Coordinates of C-alpha atoms in Angstrom, one line a residue:
M1 CA 94.8 81.2 108.1
E2 CA 95.9 84.6 107.9
N3 CA 96.1 86.3 107.2
D4 CA 95.9 83.8 107.1
Y5 CA 95.2 81.6 105.4
T6 CA 97.7 83.6 104.8
A7 CA 100.4 81.1 102.9
A8 CA 102.5 78.8 100.1
K9 CA 104.7 78.2 98.0
N10 CA 107.2 76.2 95.8
A11 CA 108.8 72.8 95.3
A12 CA 111.7 74.9 96.0
S13 CA 114.6 72.7 96.6
Y14 CA 114.9 71.4 93.1
T15 CA 117.2 73.0 90.7
D16 CA 116.9 73.0 86.9
N17 CA 119.5 70.2 86.9
D18 CA 117.2 68.2 89.1
I19 CA 114.5 68.4 86.6
K20 CA 116.8 67.6 83.8
A21 CA 118.0 64.5 85.7
V22 CA 114.5 63.1 85.7
K23 CA 114.6 61.0 82.5
H24 CA 112.7 58.3 80.7
G25 CA 115.0 56.3 78.5
G26 CA 117.4 59.2 78.2
N27 CA 114.7 61.9 77.6
R28 CA 113.9 64.3 80.4
I29 CA 110.3 64.6 81.6
S30 CA 109.0 67.6 79.9
G31 CA 106.5 69.9 81.5
L32 CA 107.5 69.7 85.2
D33 CA 108.6 73.4 85.1
G34 CA 105.1 74.1 83.6
L35 CA 103.5 72.5 86.7
R36 CA 105.8 74.5 89.0
T37 CA 104.7 77.6 87.1
L38 CA 101.1 76.7 87.6
A39 CA 101.7 76.4 91.3
I40 CA 103.7 79.5 91.9
T41 CA 101.3 81.6 89.8
G42 CA 98.4 80.6 91.9
V43 CA 100.3 81.3 95.2
T44 CA 101.6 84.6 94.0
L45 CA 98.3 85.9 92.8
F46 CA 96.6 84.7 96.0
H47 CA 99.1 86.8 98.0
M48 CA 98.6 89.8 95.7
F49 CA 94.8 89.6 95.2
P50 CA 93.4 87.5 98.1
Q51 CA 89.8 88.7 97.5
T52 CA 89.9 87.7 93.8
I53 CA 92.2 84.7 93.6
R54 CA 90.7 83.2 96.7
G55 CA 92.0 79.7 96.1
G56 CA 95.5 80.3 94.8
W57 CA 96.8 78.7 98.0
L58 CA 96.0 75.4 96.2
G59 CA 99.4 75.8 94.6
V60 CA 100.8 74.6 97.9
S61 CA 99.4 71.2 97.4
L62 CA 100.7 71.0 93.9
F63 CA 104.2 71.9 95.1
F64 CA 104.0 69.2 97.9
V65 CA 103.0 66.6 95.2
L66 CA 106.0 67.7 93.0
T67 CA 108.4 67.5 96.0
G68 CA 107.3 64.0 96.9
F69 CA 107.4 62.8 93.3
L70 CA 110.9 64.2 92.6
L71 CA 112.4 62.8 95.8
A72 CA 111.1 59.3 95.0
Y73 CA 111.8 59.4 91.3
T74 CA 115.3 60.8 91.4
G75 CA 116.2 58.6 94.4
E76 CA 115.2 55.4 92.5
K77 CA 117.0 56.5 89.3
G78 CA 120.1 57.2 91.3
R79 CA 119.9 53.9 93.1
E80 CA 119.5 52.0 89.8
K81 CA 122.8 53.7 88.7
R82 CA 124.3 53.0 92.1
S83 CA 124.8 56.7 92.5
F84 CA 122.5 57.5 95.4
S85 CA 124.4 58.8 98.4
L86 CA 122.9 60.0 101.7
L87 CA 125.6 62.6 102.1
S88 CA 125.2 63.9 98.6
Y89 CA 121.4 64.0 99.1
G90 CA 121.8 66.1 102.3
W91 CA 124.4 68.4 100.9
K92 CA 122.4 69.1 97.8
R93 CA 119.3 70.1 99.8
I94 CA 121.4 72.4 102.0
K95 CA 123.1 74.1 99.0
R96 CA 119.8 74.6 97.3
I97 CA 117.7 75.8 100.3
Y98 CA 119.9 77.9 102.6
P99 CA 122.0 80.3 100.5
S100 CA 119.1 81.9 98.8
L101 CA 117.0 81.8 102.0
I102 CA 119.7 83.5 104.1
I103 CA 120.2 86.2 101.4
M104 CA 116.5 86.9 101.4
I105 CA 116.2 87.0 105.2
L106 CA 119.1 89.3 105.8
L107 CA 118.2 91.7 103.0
T108 CA 114.5 91.7 104.1
V109 CA 115.4 92.4 107.8
G110 CA 117.9 95.1 106.7
V111 CA 115.4 96.9 104.5
Y112 CA 112.6 96.6 107.0
S113 CA 114.9 98.0 109.7
F114 CA 114.6 101.3 107.8
F115 CA 111.1 101.2 106.4
A116 CA 109.1 99.2 109.0
P117 CA 111.2 98.7 112.1
D118 CA 108.2 97.7 114.3
I119 CA 107.6 94.7 112.1
I120 CA 111.1 93.1 112.7
K121 CA 111.9 94.3 116.2
A122 CA 111.3 90.8 117.6
V123 CA 112.3 88.8 114.5
R124 CA 115.0 86.5 115.9
P125 CA 112.7 83.7 117.2
E126 CA 111.0 83.6 113.8
V127 CA 114.2 83.5 111.8
L128 CA 115.5 80.7 114.0
S129 CA 112.3 78.7 113.4
V130 CA 112.7 79.2 109.6
L131 CA 116.4 78.2 109.5
L132 CA 115.8 75.2 111.8
G133 CA 112.9 74.0 109.8
F134 CA 109.9 74.2 112.3
N135 CA 108.4 77.5 111.2
N136 CA 105.0 76.0 110.6
W137 CA 104.7 74.8 114.2
W138 CA 106.1 78.1 115.4
Q139 CA 103.3 79.9 113.6
I140 CA 100.7 77.5 114.9
G141 CA 102.0 78.3 118.4
Q142 CA 101.8 82.1 117.7
N143 CA 98.3 81.7 116.4
A144 CA 97.1 79.9 119.6
D145 CA 97.1 83.1 121.5
Y146 CA 95.2 86.1 120.1
F147 CA 97.6 88.7 121.4
T148 CA 100.6 86.8 120.1
R149 CA 98.9 86.5 116.7
I150 CA 98.1 90.2 116.3
A151 CA 101.6 91.1 117.3
S152 CA 103.2 88.8 114.8
Q153 CA 102.6 90.4 111.4
S154 CA 105.5 89.3 109.4
P155 CA 107.0 89.3 105.9
F156 CA 108.1 85.7 106.6
T157 CA 104.6 84.3 107.1
H158 CA 104.8 82.3 103.8
L159 CA 107.8 80.3 105.1
W160 CA 105.6 77.9 107.0
F161 CA 105.6 75.9 103.8
L162 CA 109.4 75.6 103.9
G163 CA 109.2 74.2 107.4
I164 CA 107.1 71.2 106.2
E165 CA 109.5 70.7 103.3
I166 CA 112.6 70.7 105.5
Q167 CA 110.9 68.3 108.0
Y168 CA 110.1 65.9 105.1
Y169 CA 113.6 66.1 103.7
L170 CA 115.0 65.1 107.1
L171 CA 112.5 62.2 107.3
W172 CA 113.0 61.1 103.8
P173 CA 116.1 58.9 104.2
L174 CA 114.1 56.9 106.8
L175 CA 111.1 56.6 104.5
Y176 CA 113.2 55.8 101.5
G177 CA 115.1 53.1 103.6
L178 CA 111.7 51.6 104.5
Y179 CA 110.7 51.5 100.9
I180 CA 114.0 49.8 99.9
G181 CA 113.5 47.3 102.7
I182 CA 109.9 46.4 101.7
S183 CA 111.0 46.3 98.0
K184 CA 113.7 43.8 98.8
L185 CA 111.6 41.7 101.1
L186 CA 108.6 41.6 98.8
N187 CA 108.8 43.7 95.6
P188 CA 108.8 47.3 94.5
K189 CA 105.0 47.3 94.0
A190 CA 104.6 46.5 97.7
G191 CA 106.9 49.4 98.6
T192 CA 104.8 51.7 96.3
A193 CA 101.6 50.4 97.9
F194 CA 102.9 51.2 101.3
F195 CA 103.4 54.8 100.4
L196 CA 100.0 54.9 98.7
L197 CA 98.3 53.5 101.8
A198 CA 100.3 55.8 104.1
G199 CA 99.3 58.8 102.0
L200 CA 95.6 57.8 102.0
G201 CA 95.7 57.3 105.7
A202 CA 97.3 60.6 106.3
M203 CA 94.7 62.2 104.1
A204 CA 92.1 61.3 106.6
V205 CA 93.7 63.3 109.4
M206 CA 92.5 66.7 108.3
P207 CA 88.8 65.9 107.9
Y208 CA 89.0 63.9 111.1
D209 CA 90.4 66.8 113.1
F210 CA 88.1 69.4 111.5
S211 CA 85.2 70.8 113.4
E212 CA 82.9 73.8 112.6
G213 CA 84.1 77.1 114.0
M214 CA 87.6 76.0 114.8
D215 CA 90.7 78.0 113.9
M216 CA 91.9 76.6 110.6
T217 CA 95.5 77.5 111.2
R218 CA 96.3 74.2 112.9
L219 CA 94.9 72.2 110.0
Y220 CA 96.4 74.3 107.3
Y221 CA 100.0 74.6 108.7
G222 CA 100.3 71.2 110.4
T223 CA 102.8 68.7 109.1
D224 CA 100.6 65.8 110.0
T225 CA 97.6 67.3 108.1
R226 CA 99.6 68.1 104.9
V227 CA 102.1 65.3 104.6
Y228 CA 99.7 63.1 102.6
A229 CA 100.4 65.2 99.4
L230 CA 104.1 64.4 99.8
L231 CA 103.5 60.7 100.4
L232 CA 101.1 60.4 97.5
G233 CA 103.5 62.2 95.3
A234 CA 106.3 59.8 96.3
A235 CA 104.0 56.8 95.5
L236 CA 103.5 58.2 92.0
G237 CA 107.3 58.8 91.7
F238 CA 108.0 55.2 92.6
C239 CA 105.3 53.9 90.3
I240 CA 106.6 55.8 87.3
S241 CA 110.3 55.1 88.0
H242 CA 109.6 51.3 87.5
K243 CA 107.2 51.6 84.7
S244 CA 108.2 51.4 81.1
L245 CA 106.1 54.1 79.4
E246 CA 105.2 53.8 75.8
T247 CA 106.2 56.8 73.6
T248 CA 103.1 56.4 71.4
C249 CA 99.4 55.8 72.1
S250 CA 96.3 55.4 70.1
P251 CA 94.8 58.6 68.7
W252 CA 91.5 58.1 70.6
K253 CA 93.3 57.7 73.9
K254 CA 95.4 60.7 73.2
K255 CA 92.3 62.8 72.5
I256 CA 90.4 61.6 75.6
L257 CA 93.4 62.2 77.9
S258 CA 94.2 65.6 76.3
F259 CA 90.5 66.6 76.9
L260 CA 90.7 65.4 80.5
Y261 CA 94.0 67.3 81.0
G262 CA 92.5 70.5 79.7
A263 CA 89.4 70.0 81.9
A264 CA 91.8 69.4 84.9
L265 CA 93.5 72.7 84.2
L266 CA 90.1 74.5 84.0
V267 CA 89.1 72.9 87.3
T268 CA 92.4 74.1 88.8
G269 CA 91.7 77.6 87.6
A270 CA 88.2 77.6 89.0
G271 CA 89.6 76.4 92.3
Y272 CA 92.1 79.3 92.2
L273 CA 89.3 81.8 91.7
F274 CA 86.6 80.5 94.1
L275 CA 87.9 78.0 96.7
D276 CA 88.2 80.3 99.7
G277 CA 90.3 78.8 102.5
Q278 CA 87.7 79.5 105.1
L279 CA 85.2 77.2 103.6
S280 CA 84.5 74.0 105.6
M281 CA 84.5 71.8 102.5
V282 CA 88.2 72.7 102.0
Y283 CA 89.2 70.8 105.1
E284 CA 86.5 68.1 104.8
W285 CA 87.3 67.0 101.2
A286 CA 88.2 69.7 98.7
M287 CA 91.9 70.0 99.5
A288 CA 92.3 66.2 99.2
A289 CA 90.3 66.1 96.0
Y290 CA 92.5 68.8 94.4
T291 CA 95.6 66.9 95.5
V292 CA 94.3 63.8 93.6
L293 CA 93.7 66.1 90.6
F294 CA 97.3 67.3 90.8
L295 CA 98.5 63.7 90.9
L296 CA 96.7 63.1 87.7
L297 CA 98.1 66.2 86.1
L298 CA 101.6 65.1 87.0
A299 CA 101.1 61.6 85.7
W300 CA 99.7 62.8 82.4
T301 CA 102.5 65.4 82.1
A302 CA 105.1 62.8 82.7
D303 CA 103.7 60.4 80.1
P304 CA 105.9 60.7 77.0
S305 CA 103.1 59.3 74.8
L306 CA 101.0 62.4 75.4
P307 CA 101.6 65.9 74.2
M308 CA 100.9 67.7 77.5
G309 CA 104.5 67.6 78.7
K310 CA 105.8 69.4 75.6
L311 CA 103.0 72.0 75.7
M312 CA 103.9 72.8 79.4
D313 CA 107.6 73.0 78.5
N314 CA 107.7 76.4 76.7
R315 CA 110.5 78.9 77.4
L316 CA 108.4 81.1 79.6
F317 CA 107.4 78.3 81.9
R318 CA 110.9 76.9 82.0
W319 CA 112.2 80.4 83.1
I320 CA 109.5 80.7 85.8
G321 CA 110.1 77.2 86.9
K322 CA 113.9 77.7 87.1
Y323 CA 113.5 80.8 89.3
S324 CA 110.4 79.7 91.2
Y325 CA 112.3 79.2 94.4
G326 CA 113.4 82.9 94.4
L327 CA 109.9 84.0 93.3
F328 CA 108.5 82.1 96.3
L329 CA 111.0 83.6 98.7
W330 CA 110.6 87.2 97.7
Q331 CA 106.9 87.5 96.9
Y332 CA 105.6 88.0 100.5
P333 CA 108.4 90.3 101.7
V334 CA 107.7 92.6 98.7
I335 CA 103.9 92.4 98.9
F336 CA 103.9 92.9 102.6
L337 CA 106.2 96.0 102.5
F338 CA 104.2 97.7 99.7
R339 CA 100.9 97.1 101.6
Y340 CA 102.4 98.1 105.0
M341 CA 103.9 101.3 103.6
K342 CA 100.6 102.0 101.6
W343 CA 102.6 102.5 98.4
E344 CA 99.7 100.9 96.6
D345 CA 97.5 103.8 97.6
A346 CA 99.9 106.3 96.1
M347 CA 99.8 104.5 92.8
P348 CA 96.5 102.6 92.5
Y349 CA 97.1 101.4 88.9
G350 CA 100.2 99.6 87.8
M351 CA 101.7 99.0 91.3
E352 CA 101.1 95.2 90.9
I353 CA 103.2 95.2 87.8
L354 CA 106.0 96.9 89.7
E355 CA 105.7 94.4 92.5
I356 CA 105.9 91.4 90.1
A357 CA 108.9 93.0 88.3
L358 CA 110.7 93.5 91.6
M359 CA 110.0 89.9 92.6
A360 CA 111.4 88.7 89.3
L361 CA 114.6 90.8 89.6
L362 CA 115.2 89.8 93.2
A363 CA 114.7 86.1 92.3
L364 CA 117.2 86.4 89.4
W365 CA 119.7 88.3 91.5
T366 CA 119.4 85.9 94.4
E367 CA 119.9 82.9 92.1
L368 CA 123.1 84.5 90.7
L369 CA 124.5 85.5 94.1
A370 CA 123.7 82.1 95.7
G371 CA 125.1 80.3 92.7
L372 CA 128.3 82.2 93.0
F373 CA 128.9 80.6 96.4
T374 CA 127.4 77.1 95.8
G375 CA 128.9 76.4 92.3
H376 CA 125.5 76.3 90.6
I377 CA 126.7 79.1 88.2
R378 CA 128.7 77.6 85.4
F379 CA 131.7 79.8 84.8
S380 CA 133.9 79.9 81.8
F381 CA 137.0 77.6 81.8
H382 CA 139.0 80.7 81.1
L383 CA 140.2 82.2 84.4
R384 CA 139.9 85.8 83.2
K385 CA 136.3 85.4 82.1
T386 CA 135.5 83.6 85.3
V387 CA 136.9 86.5 87.3
I388 CA 134.9 89.0 85.2
Q389 CA 131.7 87.1 85.7
A390 CA 132.2 86.8 89.5
A391 CA 133.1 90.4 89.7
A392 CA 130.0 91.5 87.8
I393 CA 127.7 89.5 90.1
L394 CA 129.4 91.0 93.2
L395 CA 129.2 94.5 91.7
I396 CA 125.5 94.1 91.1
S397 CA 125.1 92.9 94.7
L398 CA 127.2 95.7 96.2
P399 CA 124.1 97.9 97.1
A400 CA 122.5 95.0 98.9
F401 CA 125.5 94.2 101.2
P402 CA 125.0 97.2 103.6
F403 CA 121.4 96.2 104.1
M404 CA 122.3 92.6 104.7
A405 CA 124.8 93.7 107.3
Y406 CA 122.1 95.8 108.9
G407 CA 119.9 92.7 108.8
C408 CA 122.5 90.7 110.8
R409 CA 122.5 93.6 113.3
G410 CA 118.7 93.6 113.4
I411 CA 118.5 89.8 114.1
W412 CA 121.3 90.0 116.7
N413 CA 119.6 92.9 118.6
S414 CA 116.1 91.5 118.2
A415 CA 113.8 91.2 121.2
D416 CA 112.7 87.7 122.2
S417 CA 109.0 88.6 121.8
R418 CA 106.7 91.3 120.6
V419 CA 103.9 90.3 122.9
S420 CA 105.4 92.3 125.8
D421 CA 104.4 95.4 123.8
M422 CA 100.8 94.2 124.0
G423 CA 100.6 94.0 127.8
E424 CA 98.6 97.2 128.3
M425 CA 96.2 96.2 125.6
K426 CA 95.8 92.7 127.0
E427 CA 95.0 94.1 130.5
R428 CA 92.4 96.5 129.0
F429 CA 90.8 93.6 127.0
A430 CA 90.6 91.5 130.2
E431 CA 89.0 94.4 132.2
N432 CA 86.5 95.1 129.4
E433 CA 85.5 91.4 129.1
K434 CA 84.7 91.4 132.8
M435 CA 82.6 94.5 132.4
L436 CA 80.7 93.0 129.5
E437 CA 80.0 89.8 131.5
A438 CA 78.6 91.9 134.3
Q439 CA 76.6 93.8 131.7
Q440 CA 74.8 90.7 130.6
V441 CA 73.6 90.0 134.1
E442 CA 72.5 93.6 134.7
A443 CA 71.0 94.1 131.2
I444 CA 67.8 96.2 131.2
P445 CA 65.4 95.7 128.3
V446 CA 64.9 98.6 126.0
P447 CA 61.7 100.5 126.7
E448 CA 59.1 99.8 124.0
E449 CA 58.7 103.4 123.1
T450 CA 62.4 103.7 122.2
K451 CA 62.6 100.5 120.1
T452 CA 61.4 102.3 117.0
G453 CA 61.7 105.9 115.9
S454 CA 62.3 108.1 112.9
R455 CA 65.6 109.3 114.3
P456 CA 68.4 107.5 116.1
T457 CA 68.9 108.0 119.8
L458 CA 71.9 108.1 122.1
D459 CA 69.9 106.0 124.6
H460 CA 69.9 102.2 124.7
V461 CA 72.4 101.8 121.7
A462 CA 73.2 98.2 120.8
C463 CA 76.8 97.6 119.8
I464 CA 78.1 94.5 118.0
G465 CA 81.8 94.3 117.3
D466 CA 85.1 92.6 117.3
S467 CA 88.3 93.2 119.2
V468 CA 88.5 96.9 118.2
M469 CA 85.2 97.5 119.8
L470 CA 86.1 95.3 122.8
G471 CA 89.2 97.3 123.5
S472 CA 87.1 100.5 123.4
A473 CA 84.2 99.2 125.4
M474 CA 84.9 101.3 128.5
A475 CA 85.2 104.4 126.4
L476 CA 81.9 103.6 124.7
R477 CA 80.2 103.2 128.0
D478 CA 81.5 106.7 129.0
V479 CA 79.9 108.4 126.1
L480 CA 76.9 106.1 125.7
P481 CA 76.2 105.2 129.4
D482 CA 73.3 102.7 128.9
C483 CA 74.5 101.1 125.7
Y484 CA 74.7 97.3 125.4
I485 CA 77.9 96.0 124.0
D486 CA 78.7 92.5 122.6
A487 CA 82.3 92.4 121.4
K488 CA 84.8 89.6 121.1
V489 CA 88.3 89.0 119.7
S490 CA 88.6 87.3 116.3
R491 CA 84.9 87.8 115.5
Y492 CA 84.0 88.0 111.8
V493 CA 80.9 89.2 110.2
G494 CA 79.2 85.7 110.1
A495 CA 78.7 85.9 113.9
G496 CA 76.9 89.2 113.7
L497 CA 73.5 87.7 112.9
D498 CA 73.4 85.4 115.9
I499 CA 74.5 88.2 118.2
A500 CA 71.7 90.4 116.8
R501 CA 69.2 87.6 117.4
Q502 CA 70.4 87.1 121.0
M503 CA 70.1 90.8 121.7
D504 CA 66.6 90.8 120.3
Q505 CA 65.6 87.9 122.5
M506 CA 67.1 89.7 125.5
G507 CA 65.1 92.8 124.6
V508 CA 68.2 95.0 124.3
L509 CA 68.1 95.6 120.6
G510 CA 66.8 99.2 120.2
N511 CA 66.4 101.4 117.2
T512 CA 70.1 102.4 117.1
V513 CA 72.7 99.8 116.3
V514 CA 76.5 100.2 116.0
I515 CA 78.4 97.6 114.1
S516 CA 82.2 97.3 114.1
L517 CA 83.0 94.1 112.1
G518 CA 85.4 93.6 109.3
T519 CA 88.8 93.5 110.9
N520 CA 89.1 89.7 110.9
G521 CA 88.0 88.9 107.4
P522 CA 86.1 90.0 104.3
L523 CA 82.6 91.4 104.2
D524 CA 82.0 90.9 100.5
G525 CA 82.4 88.0 98.1
Q526 CA 81.3 84.8 99.6
Y527 CA 80.6 86.6 102.9
E528 CA 78.3 89.1 101.3
G529 CA 75.3 86.9 102.1
Q530 CA 76.2 86.9 105.8
T531 CA 76.7 90.7 105.8
K532 CA 73.3 91.3 104.1
S533 CA 71.6 88.8 106.3
L534 CA 72.6 90.8 109.4
L535 CA 71.4 94.1 107.8
D536 CA 68.1 92.4 106.7
Y537 CA 67.5 91.1 110.1
L538 CA 68.0 94.5 111.7
G539 CA 65.6 95.8 109.1
P540 CA 65.0 99.2 107.4
D541 CA 63.5 100.9 110.5
R542 CA 66.6 100.7 112.7
H543 CA 69.4 103.2 112.4
I544 CA 72.7 101.3 111.7
F545 CA 76.1 102.9 112.2
W546 CA 78.8 100.7 110.7
V547 CA 82.4 101.6 111.7
T548 CA 85.0 101.4 108.8
V549 CA 87.9 99.1 109.4
H550 CA 91.6 99.8 109.9
C551 CA 93.8 96.8 109.5
P552 CA 96.5 97.8 106.9
A553 CA 98.5 94.6 106.9
T554 CA 95.5 92.4 105.9
G555 CA 94.3 91.9 102.4
W556 CA 90.8 93.1 103.0
Q557 CA 90.9 96.5 104.6
D558 CA 90.4 98.5 101.4
S559 CA 87.9 96.1 99.9
N560 CA 85.9 96.0 103.1
N561 CA 85.7 99.8 103.3
A562 CA 84.8 100.0 99.6
Y563 CA 82.0 97.5 100.2
L564 CA 80.8 99.4 103.3
R565 CA 80.5 102.5 101.1
K566 CA 78.4 100.5 98.7
I567 CA 76.2 99.2 101.5
A568 CA 75.7 102.7 102.8
A569 CA 74.5 103.8 99.3
E570 CA 72.1 100.8 99.0
Y571 CA 70.7 100.9 102.5
P572 CA 69.3 104.4 103.5
N573 CA 69.3 103.5 107.2
V574 CA 73.1 102.7 107.2
T575 CA 75.6 105.5 108.1
L576 CA 79.3 105.0 108.0
V577 CA 81.5 106.0 110.9
D578 CA 84.8 106.7 109.2
W579 CA 87.3 105.3 111.8
Q580 CA 89.7 104.4 109.0
G581 CA 89.7 107.9 107.7
E582 CA 90.3 109.5 111.1
V583 CA 92.9 107.1 112.5
T584 CA 95.0 107.3 109.3
K585 CA 95.4 111.0 110.2
H586 CA 96.3 110.1 113.8
P587 CA 98.7 107.1 114.0
E588 CA 99.4 108.1 117.6
W589 CA 96.0 106.7 118.4
L590 CA 97.1 103.1 117.7
G591 CA 98.9 100.5 119.6
G592 CA 102.0 98.6 118.4
D593 CA 100.0 96.3 116.2
D594 CA 98.7 99.2 114.0
I595 CA 95.2 97.9 114.4
H596 CA 93.8 98.4 117.9
P597 CA 93.5 101.8 119.5
N598 CA 95.5 102.7 122.6
N599 CA 94.0 104.7 125.5
E600 CA 94.0 107.9 123.6
G601 CA 92.6 106.1 120.5
T602 CA 89.7 104.4 122.4
A603 CA 88.4 107.8 123.5
A604 CA 88.6 109.0 119.9
Y605 CA 86.9 105.9 118.6
A606 CA 84.1 106.2 121.1
G607 CA 83.7 109.9 120.5
L608 CA 83.6 109.4 116.7
I609 CA 80.7 106.9 117.2
H610 CA 78.9 109.3 119.6
D611 CA 79.2 112.2 117.2
A612 CA 78.0 110.2 114.2
I613 CA 74.8 109.2 116.1
A614 CA 74.3 112.7 117.4
A615 CA 74.6 114.2 114.0
K616 CA 71.7 112.1 112.7
M617 CA 69.4 113.0 115.6

């Protein structure tokens, strides 16, 4: 997950009129905008504060449930009125999805062309995957190769969700036709049961495919592993569409269900805060359990005999729900740019408010401009007023048009791949991996007299690291000739303890240890136990030199470095090697991914470690 589990999103293709069209006996279902608000809030806060709102990605599942529900419910209500049309269905989805999406893509590429040109220099394949509706599979393919993944930082990472939605929209006429056929052959309950069973069957795919230590991207982004939420939402939509709901219920039932509704919201909030997407239980059962919880929330919200729908239907929630598609589209391009440009560092307090305000303004503007061309904006019947309204929208949009034109140019001139820029680094990694394999065979145990000591030594240094250290392995051997290095791409802090134990068993774990972990994930929070377990195993008598991390496009660079400073204050034998502080002053040391050092940078990286150890001798 990216950043991974970077991702998310919005039951985006439904307009305010769609929601108003969902009716029970002439009264629209209240509260659906409130549920969309609940979902988009979780996703947005997750993107902004991934170390605090660890489970905000759960909003994705809620949006999938809402999409499945609304497609089934509005389809059945339209068929009852003999107004359902396949052409109308397709055209409505196109009008809702693509104008705003194209506006966002063009303006984003245009702005990034000036502020972060390296990020969008090979953007065309990604844009095509978004527009053609297979971005989730494109991202899975990118993540399969490490060098492709690190080269593919993007402001469009969140659009994997839209890929699954578009695929489901394309599949829906066939699924709906199957439902109609079963309903006519048997009865509507049988058709609903088919979707229920299909959803439960699809729910089993994710835990079945899960295995410890695997890359979660395939499970998180896969259409086959996520479609169950859409199918179960459809089953609920069919069920409610044929059910006559009472407008009143007994006081005791209302109290019990209101209590359960409040409890469900609290459980959702707890999930937003604590359910980290790297936990095994997410893929084994927790994501499915929360999907069921969201189905209950939706069913209770849609029940006109209960007060929850009206409570979730306040003006603020209706506004957020109305513009949730725009908020979804713009949130990651805004957050990514602020993080990439380090604007948050210049204004540590209040920058988040500015980001949210910018997202809201862009969402409102996008809705107005897209509505101008799709007819969603209701103009006055008076020609003069209509012209004035249209002219006002175009005037407001005027500053954006040059950037959008530049975005068209950027996509047209885009390279086909950014991986070619990683060729030199890929070759270096391969050479270093061969060197480390040979090192394991030739490893010489550390002499007993150098395993302990009051001061660190430049002899027999043990190095544990990730891809940053792997890329610099040759340079480290130049300045620390008899060091033992165990470094690997995509390694996170949880692997450090096992590596230290293996080194200890091999007899190569001396009194000086260099650690370079933290590029691929958090060190604190739920991972704090793994970080401290590594430090405790190494013990207070060894001298530990931990290299600070430089990975600006991630959500954990600053929190990891802050946590390392805390660790250094708590553990007297831990010394920080401030790679982040030095490389920030020398961007020429970095490769095109802005994470891994180039040839000049590897020498600087190794020299910094050497000097930090020497200074403590």
